[in-house]
mmCIF file of C-alpha atoms in Angstrom:
data_model
loop_
_atom_site.group_PDB
_atom_site.id
_atom_site.type_symbol
_atom_site.label_atom_id
_atom_site.label_comp_id
_atom_site.label_asym_id
_atom_site.label_seq_id
_atom_site.Cartn_x
_atom_site.Cartn_y
_atom_site.Cartn_z
ATOM 1 C CA MET A 1 68.799 111.666 50.277
ATOM 2 C CA PRO A 2 71.582 112.044 53.276
ATOM 3 C CA ARG A 3 70.294 112.231 56.823
ATOM 4 C CA ILE A 4 70.793 115.171 58.964
ATOM 5 C CA ALA A 5 73.515 114.477 61.428
ATOM 6 C CA ARG A 6 73.906 117.501 63.452
ATOM 7 C CA ALA A 7 71.709 120.186 64.760
ATOM 8 C CA ASP A 8 73.354 123.252 66.447
ATOM 9 C CA VAL A 9 71.658 126.495 67.652
ATOM 10 C CA PHE A 10 73.596 129.789 68.723
ATOM 11 C CA VAL A 11 72.293 132.552 70.555
ATOM 12 C CA PHE A 12 74.280 135.993 70.208
ATOM 13 C CA ARG A 13 73.988 139.375 72.012
ATOM 14 C CA ALA A 14 75.284 142.443 71.056
ATOM 15 C CA PRO A 15 75.146 145.921 73.088
ATOM 16 C CA VAL A 16 73.602 148.870 71.422
ATOM 17 C CA ALA A 17 74.455 152.646 72.312
ATOM 18 C CA ASN A 18 71.287 153.768 71.655
ATOM 19 C CA PRO A 19 68.056 151.764 72.508
ATOM 20 C CA VAL A 20 65.132 150.701 70.271
ATOM 21 C CA ARG A 21 62.094 152.356 71.206
ATOM 22 C CA THR A 22 58.365 150.978 71.160
ATOM 23 C CA SER A 23 55.222 152.104 72.462
ATOM 24 C CA PHE A 24 55.393 148.966 74.654
ATOM 25 C CA GLY A 25 59.155 148.941 75.715
ATOM 26 C CA LEU A 26 62.673 149.472 74.950
ATOM 27 C CA MET A 27 65.345 147.048 73.518
ATOM 28 C CA ARG A 28 68.851 147.779 74.960
ATOM 29 C CA ASP A 29 70.682 145.234 73.235
ATOM 30 C CA ARG A 30 70.278 143.232 69.962
ATOM 31 C CA ALA A 31 69.641 139.506 70.076
ATOM 32 C CA ALA A 32 69.543 136.534 67.643
ATOM 33 C CA VAL A 33 69.102 132.618 67.772
ATOM 34 C CA PHE A 34 70.820 131.115 64.710
ATOM 35 C CA LEU A 35 70.212 127.391 63.712
ATOM 36 C CA ARG A 36 72.555 125.255 61.625
ATOM 37 C CA LEU A 37 71.569 121.429 60.447
ATOM 38 C CA THR A 38 74.245 119.508 58.901
ATOM 39 C CA ASP A 39 73.606 116.418 56.758
ATOM 40 C CA GLU A 40 75.939 113.265 56.518
ATOM 41 C CA ALA A 41 77.420 114.804 53.401
ATOM 42 C CA GLY A 42 78.235 117.909 55.044
ATOM 43 C CA ALA A 43 75.690 120.138 53.320
ATOM 44 C CA GLU A 44 74.414 122.823 55.635
ATOM 45 C CA GLY A 45 71.369 125.017 56.361
ATOM 46 C CA TRP A 46 70.744 128.123 58.414
ATOM 47 C CA GLY A 47 67.681 129.270 59.877
ATOM 48 C CA GLU A 48 66.607 131.945 62.805
ATOM 49 C CA ILE A 49 64.259 131.804 65.589
ATOM 50 C CA TRP A 50 62.421 134.697 66.310
ATOM 51 C CA CYS A 51 63.297 136.625 69.493
ATOM 52 C CA ASN A 52 63.042 140.346 69.072
ATOM 53 C CA PHE A 53 60.888 141.170 72.101
ATOM 54 C CA PRO A 54 61.500 140.690 74.878
ATOM 55 C CA ASN A 55 65.212 139.281 74.044
ATOM 56 C CA VAL A 56 65.444 137.579 77.589
ATOM 57 C CA THR A 57 63.577 134.827 75.683
ATOM 58 C CA ALA A 58 66.224 133.982 73.448
ATOM 59 C CA GLU A 59 68.332 131.383 75.475
ATOM 60 C CA HIS A 60 65.046 129.794 76.140
ATOM 61 C CA ARG A 61 63.841 129.437 72.721
ATOM 62 C CA ALA A 62 67.254 127.852 71.894
ATOM 63 C CA ARG A 63 66.795 125.442 74.451
ATOM 64 C CA LEU A 64 63.183 124.728 73.253
ATOM 65 C CA PHE A 65 64.374 124.011 69.786
ATOM 66 C CA HIS A 66 67.567 121.829 71.142
ATOM 67 C CA ALA A 67 65.303 119.662 73.701
ATOM 68 C CA PHE A 68 62.159 119.248 71.209
ATOM 69 C CA LEU A 69 62.847 120.032 67.636
ATOM 70 C CA ALA A 70 66.668 118.848 67.388
ATOM 71 C CA PRO A 71 65.442 115.074 68.224
ATOM 72 C CA ARG A 72 62.606 115.062 65.450
ATOM 73 C CA LEU A 73 65.143 116.348 62.994
ATOM 74 C CA LEU A 74 68.331 114.148 63.684
ATOM 75 C CA GLY A 75 68.736 110.817 61.705
ATOM 76 C CA ARG A 76 65.659 111.609 59.054
ATOM 77 C CA ASP A 77 66.247 112.368 55.370
ATOM 78 C CA ILE A 78 63.544 115.324 54.939
ATOM 79 C CA ALA A 79 62.667 115.512 51.377
ATOM 80 C CA ASP A 80 59.600 117.663 52.134
ATOM 81 C CA PRO A 81 59.963 120.640 54.669
ATOM 82 C CA ALA A 82 56.381 121.539 54.231
ATOM 83 C CA ALA A 83 55.350 117.796 55.389
ATOM 84 C CA PHE A 84 57.742 118.114 58.251
ATOM 85 C CA PHE A 85 56.330 121.549 59.326
ATOM 86 C CA ALA A 86 52.694 120.021 59.480
ATOM 87 C CA GLU A 87 53.838 117.084 61.116
ATOM 88 C CA THR A 88 55.776 118.825 64.138
ATOM 89 C CA ASP A 89 53.043 121.581 64.207
ATOM 90 C CA ARG A 90 50.129 119.091 65.231
ATOM 91 C CA ALA A 91 52.716 117.347 67.643
ATOM 92 C CA LEU A 92 53.905 120.604 69.397
ATOM 93 C CA HIS A 93 50.602 121.569 69.804
ATOM 94 C CA VAL A 94 49.856 119.898 73.169
ATOM 95 C CA TRP A 95 53.318 121.090 74.352
ATOM 96 C CA GLY A 96 52.459 124.309 73.761
ATOM 97 C CA LEU A 97 49.141 124.331 75.359
ATOM 98 C CA GLN A 98 50.828 122.331 78.517
ATOM 99 C CA SER A 99 53.468 124.886 78.870
ATOM 100 C CA GLY A 100 51.463 128.133 78.198
ATOM 101 C CA GLU A 101 53.886 128.862 75.462
ATOM 102 C CA PRO A 102 52.278 127.946 72.057
ATOM 103 C CA GLY A 103 54.163 131.163 70.622
ATOM 104 C CA ALA A 104 57.799 129.781 71.852
ATOM 105 C CA PHE A 105 57.113 126.483 70.386
ATOM 106 C CA ALA A 106 55.681 128.025 67.134
ATOM 107 C CA ALA A 107 58.847 130.038 66.786
ATOM 108 C CA ALA A 108 61.397 127.214 67.540
ATOM 109 C CA LEU A 109 59.237 125.362 64.598
ATOM 110 C CA ALA A 110 59.463 128.291 62.159
ATOM 111 C CA GLY A 111 63.235 128.423 62.551
ATOM 112 C CA ALA A 112 63.467 124.845 61.869
ATOM 113 C CA ASP A 113 61.736 125.116 59.087
ATOM 114 C CA ILE A 114 63.860 127.889 57.286
ATOM 115 C CA THR A 115 66.926 125.864 58.103
ATOM 116 C CA LEU A 116 65.359 122.997 56.057
ATOM 117 C CA HIS A 117 64.389 125.005 53.239
ATOM 118 C CA ASP A 118 67.510 126.552 53.198
ATOM 119 C CA LEU A 119 69.413 123.073 53.071
ATOM 120 C CA ALA A 120 67.361 121.887 50.359
ATOM 121 C CA ALA A 121 68.126 125.136 48.198
ATOM 122 C CA ARG A 122 72.048 124.638 48.801
ATOM 123 C CA ARG A 123 71.652 120.955 48.210
ATOM 124 C CA ALA A 124 70.157 121.921 44.535
ATOM 125 C CA GLY A 125 72.501 124.858 44.143
ATOM 126 C CA ILE A 126 69.708 127.618 43.486
ATOM 127 C CA PRO A 127 68.580 130.685 45.426
ATOM 128 C CA LEU A 128 66.297 130.148 48.089
ATOM 129 C CA TRP A 129 63.646 132.130 46.093
ATOM 130 C CA ARG A 130 63.908 129.980 43.464
ATOM 131 C CA HIS A 131 63.407 126.797 45.404
ATOM 132 C CA LEU A 132 60.389 128.305 46.544
ATOM 133 C CA GLY A 133 58.674 128.654 43.150
ATOM 134 C CA GLY A 134 59.769 132.112 42.616
ATOM 135 C CA THR A 135 60.570 132.939 38.731
ATOM 136 C CA ASP A 136 60.947 136.886 38.905
ATOM 137 C CA ALA A 137 64.711 137.925 39.409
ATOM 138 C CA ALA A 138 64.113 141.606 39.657
ATOM 139 C CA PRO A 139 65.117 143.254 42.869
ATOM 140 C CA VAL A 140 62.585 143.846 45.407
ATOM 141 C CA PRO A 141 61.188 146.930 47.056
ATOM 142 C CA ALA A 142 62.243 147.561 51.002
ATOM 143 C CA TYR A 143 61.367 150.255 53.111
ATOM 144 C CA ALA A 144 63.492 151.788 56.393
ATOM 145 C CA SER A 145 62.253 150.309 59.646
ATOM 146 C CA GLY A 146 62.371 150.771 63.188
ATOM 147 C CA LEU A 147 62.860 154.505 63.073
ATOM 148 C CA ASN A 148 62.739 155.952 66.606
ATOM 149 C CA PRO A 149 59.928 158.902 67.554
ATOM 150 C CA GLY A 150 60.977 162.456 68.306
ATOM 151 C CA GLU A 151 63.887 164.567 67.254
ATOM 152 C CA GLU A 152 65.488 161.089 66.105
ATOM 153 C CA ALA A 153 63.112 160.470 63.192
ATOM 154 C CA LEU A 154 64.184 162.992 61.154
ATOM 155 C CA ARG A 155 67.716 162.340 61.538
ATOM 156 C CA GLN A 156 67.161 158.827 61.037
ATOM 157 C CA VAL A 157 65.024 159.254 57.748
ATOM 158 C CA ARG A 158 67.948 161.314 56.238
ATOM 159 C CA GLY A 159 70.633 158.804 57.372
ATOM 160 C CA ALA A 160 68.382 155.942 55.813
ATOM 161 C CA ARG A 161 67.943 158.166 52.530
ATOM 162 C CA ALA A 162 71.532 158.403 52.222
ATOM 163 C CA ALA A 163 72.309 154.793 52.476
ATOM 164 C CA GLY A 164 69.566 154.098 49.453
ATOM 165 C CA HIS A 165 66.015 153.996 51.054
ATOM 166 C CA THR A 166 63.208 156.009 49.479
ATOM 167 C CA ARG A 167 60.361 154.142 51.836
ATOM 168 C CA PHE A 168 60.133 154.649 55.963
ATOM 169 C CA LYS A 169 58.382 153.709 58.723
ATOM 170 C CA ILE A 170 58.176 155.620 61.810
ATOM 171 C CA LYS A 171 57.253 154.493 65.438
ATOM 172 C CA ILE A 172 54.469 156.361 66.848
ATOM 173 C CA GLY A 173 52.202 155.843 70.293
ATOM 174 C CA PHE A 174 54.105 157.928 72.369
ATOM 175 C CA GLY A 175 51.524 160.850 73.012
ATOM 176 C CA ASP A 176 49.326 162.406 70.623
ATOM 177 C CA GLU A 177 50.938 165.697 70.198
ATOM 178 C CA ALA A 178 54.593 163.838 70.559
ATOM 179 C CA ASP A 179 53.469 161.729 67.510
ATOM 180 C CA ILE A 180 52.340 164.681 65.444
ATOM 181 C CA ALA A 181 55.486 166.536 66.352
ATOM 182 C CA THR A 182 57.577 163.416 65.318
ATOM 183 C CA LEU A 183 55.869 163.518 61.667
ATOM 184 C CA ASP A 184 55.689 167.261 60.658
ATOM 185 C CA PRO A 185 59.404 167.508 60.081
ATOM 186 C CA VAL A 186 59.598 164.283 58.526
ATOM 187 C CA PHE A 187 57.000 165.009 56.080
ATOM 188 C CA ALA A 188 58.116 168.600 55.522
ATOM 189 C CA ASP A 189 61.753 166.972 54.429
ATOM 190 C CA LEU A 190 60.242 164.368 52.091
ATOM 191 C CA ARG A 191 61.744 164.183 48.279
ATOM 192 C CA PRO A 192 59.139 163.368 45.230
ATOM 193 C CA GLY A 193 58.290 159.636 45.468
ATOM 194 C CA GLU A 194 59.282 158.837 48.871
ATOM 195 C CA ARG A 195 56.662 157.145 51.431
ATOM 196 C CA VAL A 196 56.138 157.072 55.090
ATOM 197 C CA ALA A 197 54.268 154.495 57.128
ATOM 198 C CA VAL A 198 53.873 154.385 60.979
ATOM 199 C CA ASP A 199 53.748 151.624 63.461
ATOM 200 C CA VAL A 200 51.903 152.209 66.818
ATOM 201 C CA ASN A 201 52.967 148.748 67.917
ATOM 202 C CA GLN A 202 49.265 147.955 69.310
ATOM 203 C CA GLY A 203 49.594 151.265 71.506
ATOM 204 C CA TRP A 204 46.145 152.580 71.318
ATOM 205 C CA ASP A 205 42.657 151.394 72.235
ATOM 206 C CA PRO A 206 39.809 151.956 69.758
ATOM 207 C CA SER A 207 38.641 155.307 70.725
ATOM 208 C CA ARG A 208 41.816 156.825 70.618
ATOM 209 C CA ALA A 209 42.801 155.121 67.577
ATOM 210 C CA ALA A 210 39.826 156.632 66.103
ATOM 211 C CA ARG A 211 40.511 160.043 67.542
ATOM 212 C CA MET A 212 44.272 160.026 66.068
ATOM 213 C CA PHE A 213 43.140 158.990 62.617
ATOM 214 C CA GLY A 214 41.665 162.132 62.469
ATOM 215 C CA ARG A 215 44.538 163.947 63.229
ATOM 216 C CA LEU A 216 46.822 161.576 60.847
ATOM 217 C CA ALA A 217 44.580 162.316 57.978
ATOM 218 C CA ARG A 218 46.629 165.241 56.838
ATOM 219 C CA PHE A 219 49.616 162.915 56.458
ATOM 220 C CA PRO A 220 49.708 160.608 53.141
ATOM 221 C CA LEU A 221 50.641 157.378 54.858
ATOM 222 C CA ALA A 222 51.384 154.442 53.109
ATOM 223 C CA TRP A 223 50.137 152.431 56.268
ATOM 224 C CA VAL A 224 49.093 152.494 59.846
ATOM 225 C CA GLU A 225 50.586 149.414 61.496
ATOM 226 C CA GLU A 226 48.691 147.649 64.643
ATOM 227 C CA PRO A 227 46.996 150.758 65.987
ATOM 228 C CA VAL A 228 45.397 148.533 68.445
ATOM 229 C CA PRO A 229 45.933 144.725 69.922
ATOM 230 C CA ALA A 230 46.068 142.474 67.318
ATOM 231 C CA ASP A 231 43.619 140.387 69.209
ATOM 232 C CA ARG A 232 40.933 142.869 69.113
ATOM 233 C CA PRO A 233 37.581 141.326 66.881
ATOM 234 C CA TRP A 234 37.537 141.930 63.719
ATOM 235 C CA ASP A 235 34.323 144.244 64.105
ATOM 236 C CA GLU A 236 36.305 146.640 65.979
ATOM 237 C CA TRP A 237 39.095 146.672 63.165
ATOM 238 C CA ARG A 238 36.239 147.053 60.414
ATOM 239 C CA ALA A 239 35.193 150.234 62.383
ATOM 240 C CA LEU A 240 38.716 151.847 62.444
ATOM 241 C CA ARG A 241 39.452 150.871 58.776
ATOM 242 C CA ALA A 242 36.343 153.219 58.047
ATOM 243 C CA ALA A 243 37.603 155.732 60.094
ATOM 244 C CA SER A 244 41.365 155.749 58.556
ATOM 245 C CA ALA A 245 42.221 157.648 55.521
ATOM 246 C CA ALA A 246 45.557 155.046 55.294
ATOM 247 C CA PRO A 247 45.379 151.399 55.002
ATOM 248 C CA LEU A 248 45.589 149.472 58.324
ATOM 249 C CA ALA A 249 48.365 146.890 58.509
ATOM 250 C CA ALA A 250 48.871 144.029 60.868
ATOM 251 C CA GLY A 251 49.993 140.391 60.783
ATOM 252 C CA GLU A 252 53.258 139.956 63.014
ATOM 253 C CA ASN A 253 51.384 139.076 66.088
ATOM 254 C CA LEU A 254 49.131 136.547 64.281
ATOM 255 C CA ARG A 255 49.598 132.849 64.425
ATOM 256 C CA GLY A 256 48.229 130.119 62.268
ATOM 257 C CA ALA A 257 46.589 129.601 58.965
ATOM 258 C CA ALA A 258 43.158 129.951 59.921
ATOM 259 C CA ALA A 259 44.145 133.286 61.785
ATOM 260 C CA PHE A 260 45.345 134.720 58.470
ATOM 261 C CA GLU A 261 42.580 133.501 56.625
ATOM 262 C CA ALA A 262 40.271 135.370 58.914
ATOM 263 C CA ALA A 263 42.316 138.761 58.688
ATOM 264 C CA ILE A 264 42.154 138.611 54.683
ATOM 265 C CA ALA A 265 38.257 137.926 54.986
ATOM 266 C CA SER A 266 37.659 140.680 57.252
ATOM 267 C CA GLY A 267 38.374 143.240 54.662
ATOM 268 C CA THR A 268 40.027 145.345 57.288
ATOM 269 C CA LEU A 269 43.779 145.141 56.361
ATOM 270 C CA GLY A 270 45.662 146.638 53.030
ATOM 271 C CA VAL A 271 48.793 145.495 54.392
ATOM 272 C CA VAL A 272 49.245 141.836 55.794
ATOM 273 C CA GLN A 273 52.499 141.156 57.482
ATOM 274 C CA PRO A 274 53.494 137.567 58.741
ATOM 275 C CA ASP A 275 56.768 137.164 60.176
ATOM 276 C CA ALA A 276 58.301 133.827 59.085
ATOM 277 C CA CYS A 277 60.667 133.685 61.945
ATOM 278 C CA LYS A 278 57.776 133.791 64.676
ATOM 279 C CA TRP A 279 55.232 131.333 63.156
ATOM 280 C CA GLY A 280 55.303 129.277 59.969
ATOM 281 C CA GLY A 281 58.652 129.342 58.518
ATOM 282 C CA LEU A 282 58.517 129.208 54.713
ATOM 283 C CA SER A 283 56.498 126.271 54.504
ATOM 284 C CA ALA A 284 53.374 127.947 56.262
ATOM 285 C CA THR A 285 54.092 131.497 55.499
ATOM 286 C CA LEU A 286 54.539 131.276 51.620
ATOM 287 C CA PRO A 287 51.037 130.088 51.085
ATOM 288 C CA VAL A 288 49.636 133.213 53.169
ATOM 289 C CA ALA A 289 51.697 135.671 51.437
ATOM 290 C CA ARG A 290 50.263 133.847 47.960
ATOM 291 C CA GLN A 291 46.847 134.237 49.614
ATOM 292 C CA VAL A 292 47.387 137.962 50.488
ATOM 293 C CA VAL A 293 48.651 138.621 46.831
ATOM 294 C CA ALA A 294 45.381 136.660 45.149
ATOM 295 C CA ALA A 295 43.234 139.005 47.272
ATOM 296 C CA GLY A 296 44.754 142.198 46.106
ATOM 297 C CA LEU A 297 46.622 143.130 49.247
ATOM 298 C CA SER A 298 50.137 144.077 49.943
ATOM 299 C CA TYR A 299 52.417 141.302 51.421
ATOM 300 C CA CYS A 300 54.941 142.862 53.504
ATOM 301 C CA PRO A 301 56.761 140.459 55.431
ATOM 302 C CA HIS A 302 57.631 141.529 59.049
ATOM 303 C CA TYR A 303 61.254 141.350 60.296
ATOM 304 C CA LEU A 304 63.178 142.814 62.979
ATOM 305 C CA GLY A 305 66.065 140.756 63.839
ATOM 306 C CA GLY A 306 69.404 139.241 62.853
ATOM 307 C CA GLY A 307 70.596 138.595 59.228
ATOM 308 C CA VAL A 308 69.475 135.056 58.635
ATOM 309 C CA GLY A 309 65.909 136.101 59.249
ATOM 310 C CA LEU A 310 66.128 139.278 57.009
ATOM 311 C CA MET A 311 67.395 137.058 54.268
ATOM 312 C CA ALA A 312 64.831 134.482 54.529
ATOM 313 C CA SER A 313 62.306 137.401 54.568
ATOM 314 C CA LEU A 314 63.712 138.836 51.131
ATOM 315 C CA HIS A 315 63.444 135.395 49.326
ATOM 316 C CA LEU A 316 59.660 134.944 50.478
ATOM 317 C CA LEU A 317 58.997 138.288 48.994
ATOM 318 C CA ALA A 318 60.808 137.461 46.062
ATOM 319 C CA ALA A 319 58.893 134.300 45.654
ATOM 320 C CA ALA A 320 55.468 135.600 46.307
ATOM 321 C CA ARG A 321 55.899 138.964 44.420
ATOM 322 C CA GLY A 322 52.910 141.150 44.182
ATOM 323 C CA PRO A 323 52.554 144.477 45.866
ATOM 324 C CA GLY A 324 55.079 144.759 49.077
ATOM 325 C CA TRP A 325 57.990 145.766 50.644
ATOM 326 C CA LEU A 326 60.868 144.261 52.700
ATOM 327 C CA GLU A 327 60.935 145.476 56.164
ATOM 328 C CA VAL A 328 64.820 146.259 56.828
ATOM 329 C CA ASP A 329 65.755 147.731 60.323
ATOM 330 C CA VAL A 330 68.134 150.565 60.059
ATOM 331 C CA ASN A 331 68.914 150.694 63.793
ATOM 332 C CA PRO A 332 72.601 149.391 64.473
ATOM 333 C CA ASN A 333 72.920 145.621 64.601
ATOM 334 C CA PRO A 334 76.041 143.745 64.287
ATOM 335 C CA LEU A 335 74.165 140.346 64.050
ATOM 336 C CA ARG A 336 72.423 141.474 61.053
ATOM 337 C CA ASP A 337 75.277 143.629 59.299
ATOM 338 C CA GLU A 338 77.785 140.942 59.807
ATOM 339 C CA VAL A 339 75.900 138.183 58.418
ATOM 340 C CA VAL A 340 74.526 140.120 55.018
ATOM 341 C CA ALA A 341 77.504 141.819 54.585
ATOM 342 C CA GLY A 342 78.568 141.513 50.761
ATOM 343 C CA ALA A 343 75.197 139.935 49.836
ATOM 344 C CA PHE A 344 72.665 142.781 50.698
ATOM 345 C CA HIS A 345 72.338 145.540 48.268
ATOM 346 C CA LEU A 346 70.354 148.279 48.452
ATOM 347 C CA ARG A 347 70.018 150.988 45.485
ATOM 348 C CA GLY A 348 67.203 153.492 44.745
ATOM 349 C CA GLY A 349 65.073 151.950 47.584
ATOM 350 C CA ASP A 350 65.059 148.263 46.175
ATOM 351 C CA VAL A 351 67.253 145.148 47.171
ATOM 352 C CA ALA A 352 68.790 143.156 44.665
ATOM 353 C CA LEU A 353 68.333 138.943 45.129
ATOM 354 C CA PRO A 354 71.483 137.236 45.952
ATOM 355 C CA ALA A 355 72.733 134.738 43.236
ATOM 356 C CA GLY A 356 74.260 132.260 45.667
ATOM 357 C CA PRO A 357 72.504 128.962 46.470
ATOM 358 C CA GLY A 358 69.900 129.004 49.505
ATOM 359 C CA LEU A 359 69.946 132.279 51.641
ATOM 360 C CA GLY A 360 72.940 133.613 49.913
ATOM 361 C CA VAL A 361 74.659 133.997 53.027
ATOM 362 C CA THR A 362 76.548 132.150 55.740
ATOM 363 C CA PRO A 363 77.135 133.241 59.252
ATOM 364 C CA ASP A 364 80.787 133.550 59.987
ATOM 365 C CA LEU A 365 81.009 131.794 63.768
ATOM 366 C CA ALA A 366 84.348 132.977 63.823
ATOM 367 C CA ALA A 367 83.546 136.711 63.226
ATOM 368 C CA LEU A 368 80.446 136.379 65.562
ATOM 369 C CA ALA A 369 82.107 134.644 68.235
ATOM 370 C CA ARG A 370 82.162 137.686 70.451
ATOM 371 C CA HIS A 371 78.763 138.224 70.815
ATOM 372 C CA ARG A 372 77.926 134.419 71.120
ATOM 373 C CA VAL A 373 76.713 133.539 74.938
ATOM 374 C CA LEU A 374 75.204 130.206 74.131
ATOM 375 C CA GLU A 375 75.937 127.147 71.735
ATOM 376 C CA LEU A 376 73.793 123.841 71.890
ATOM 377 C CA THR A 377 74.762 120.877 69.813
ATOM 378 C CA ALA A 378 72.866 117.630 69.226
ATOM 379 C CA THR A 379 73.930 114.753 67.086
ATOM 380 C CA ALA A 380 72.417 111.649 65.426
#
């Protein structure tokens, strides 16, 4: 098998006119960290490192990949990405502890893992979802995410509906009265069969969450996401689950197989949402997804970034199947839209699987050049 001869990492930034709002802060521009591995035969694989918030970390994570991951990749013929992930995860553990940045190292490794799987699928000439063991080519259910609070919510729901969405997730956690005022017009405008979830982004403490659950009970919510900080004890989550009329969702801020095993075993979550660009890549996230499905829960991959990570999440959900929706951020983001153009087809709320090898997309570096702020290259 050809050895990896070159590792490139690219950081892109694109300004947006309307910031993306969450209960913990604003995103005033969109950033993405894309990876490319090239082997001796010229085959390429692409991946993405999570840098959604705060996106000032994008350049730092790119440099972490360049300094610590690229040297472990170059000159090797990696036939088994999962074995590489396990080996490297152990090696990076101490570095993450020493630096106080285990999450940053985990994200860099996750991006590398996605790149290795994409490379393997492209070499084999098959779509990534099939490379991951998927057998069902049916379209994947999706939902429109990132919908801002307040008066914007109804406008964004209508815009997402016009684009083909039938499922929506709205950000709340901006004040009790403001949250209800956001949801009332949205639910009054819903059409038959449409669903709405809400995301608190860890914005409440347990007592406030319990109080708000009583007020939210009149809305038939698909789920309530991260009502409290993700690191609260599972006993607290169990009490919240008993108080909520809607299922609870979490997972984007969990890291490690043991953390997800505990989440599944807790019996508190109806929806589990690992982010493959933030932890685990495809090698570690796919087993979690299958455990979620086997437990009778919904696997909904978290994702809010560039186009490479969105496509990786699509392939993961297609490989895992079971109940679950693909998260599709509908806020303006050229680092997503310009990558997936022509390969991402939404109809009736579902996304068709791309037929091409690997991710089914290849970022056009020339088209993205106006957004590029950093490029680092290492060769064997």
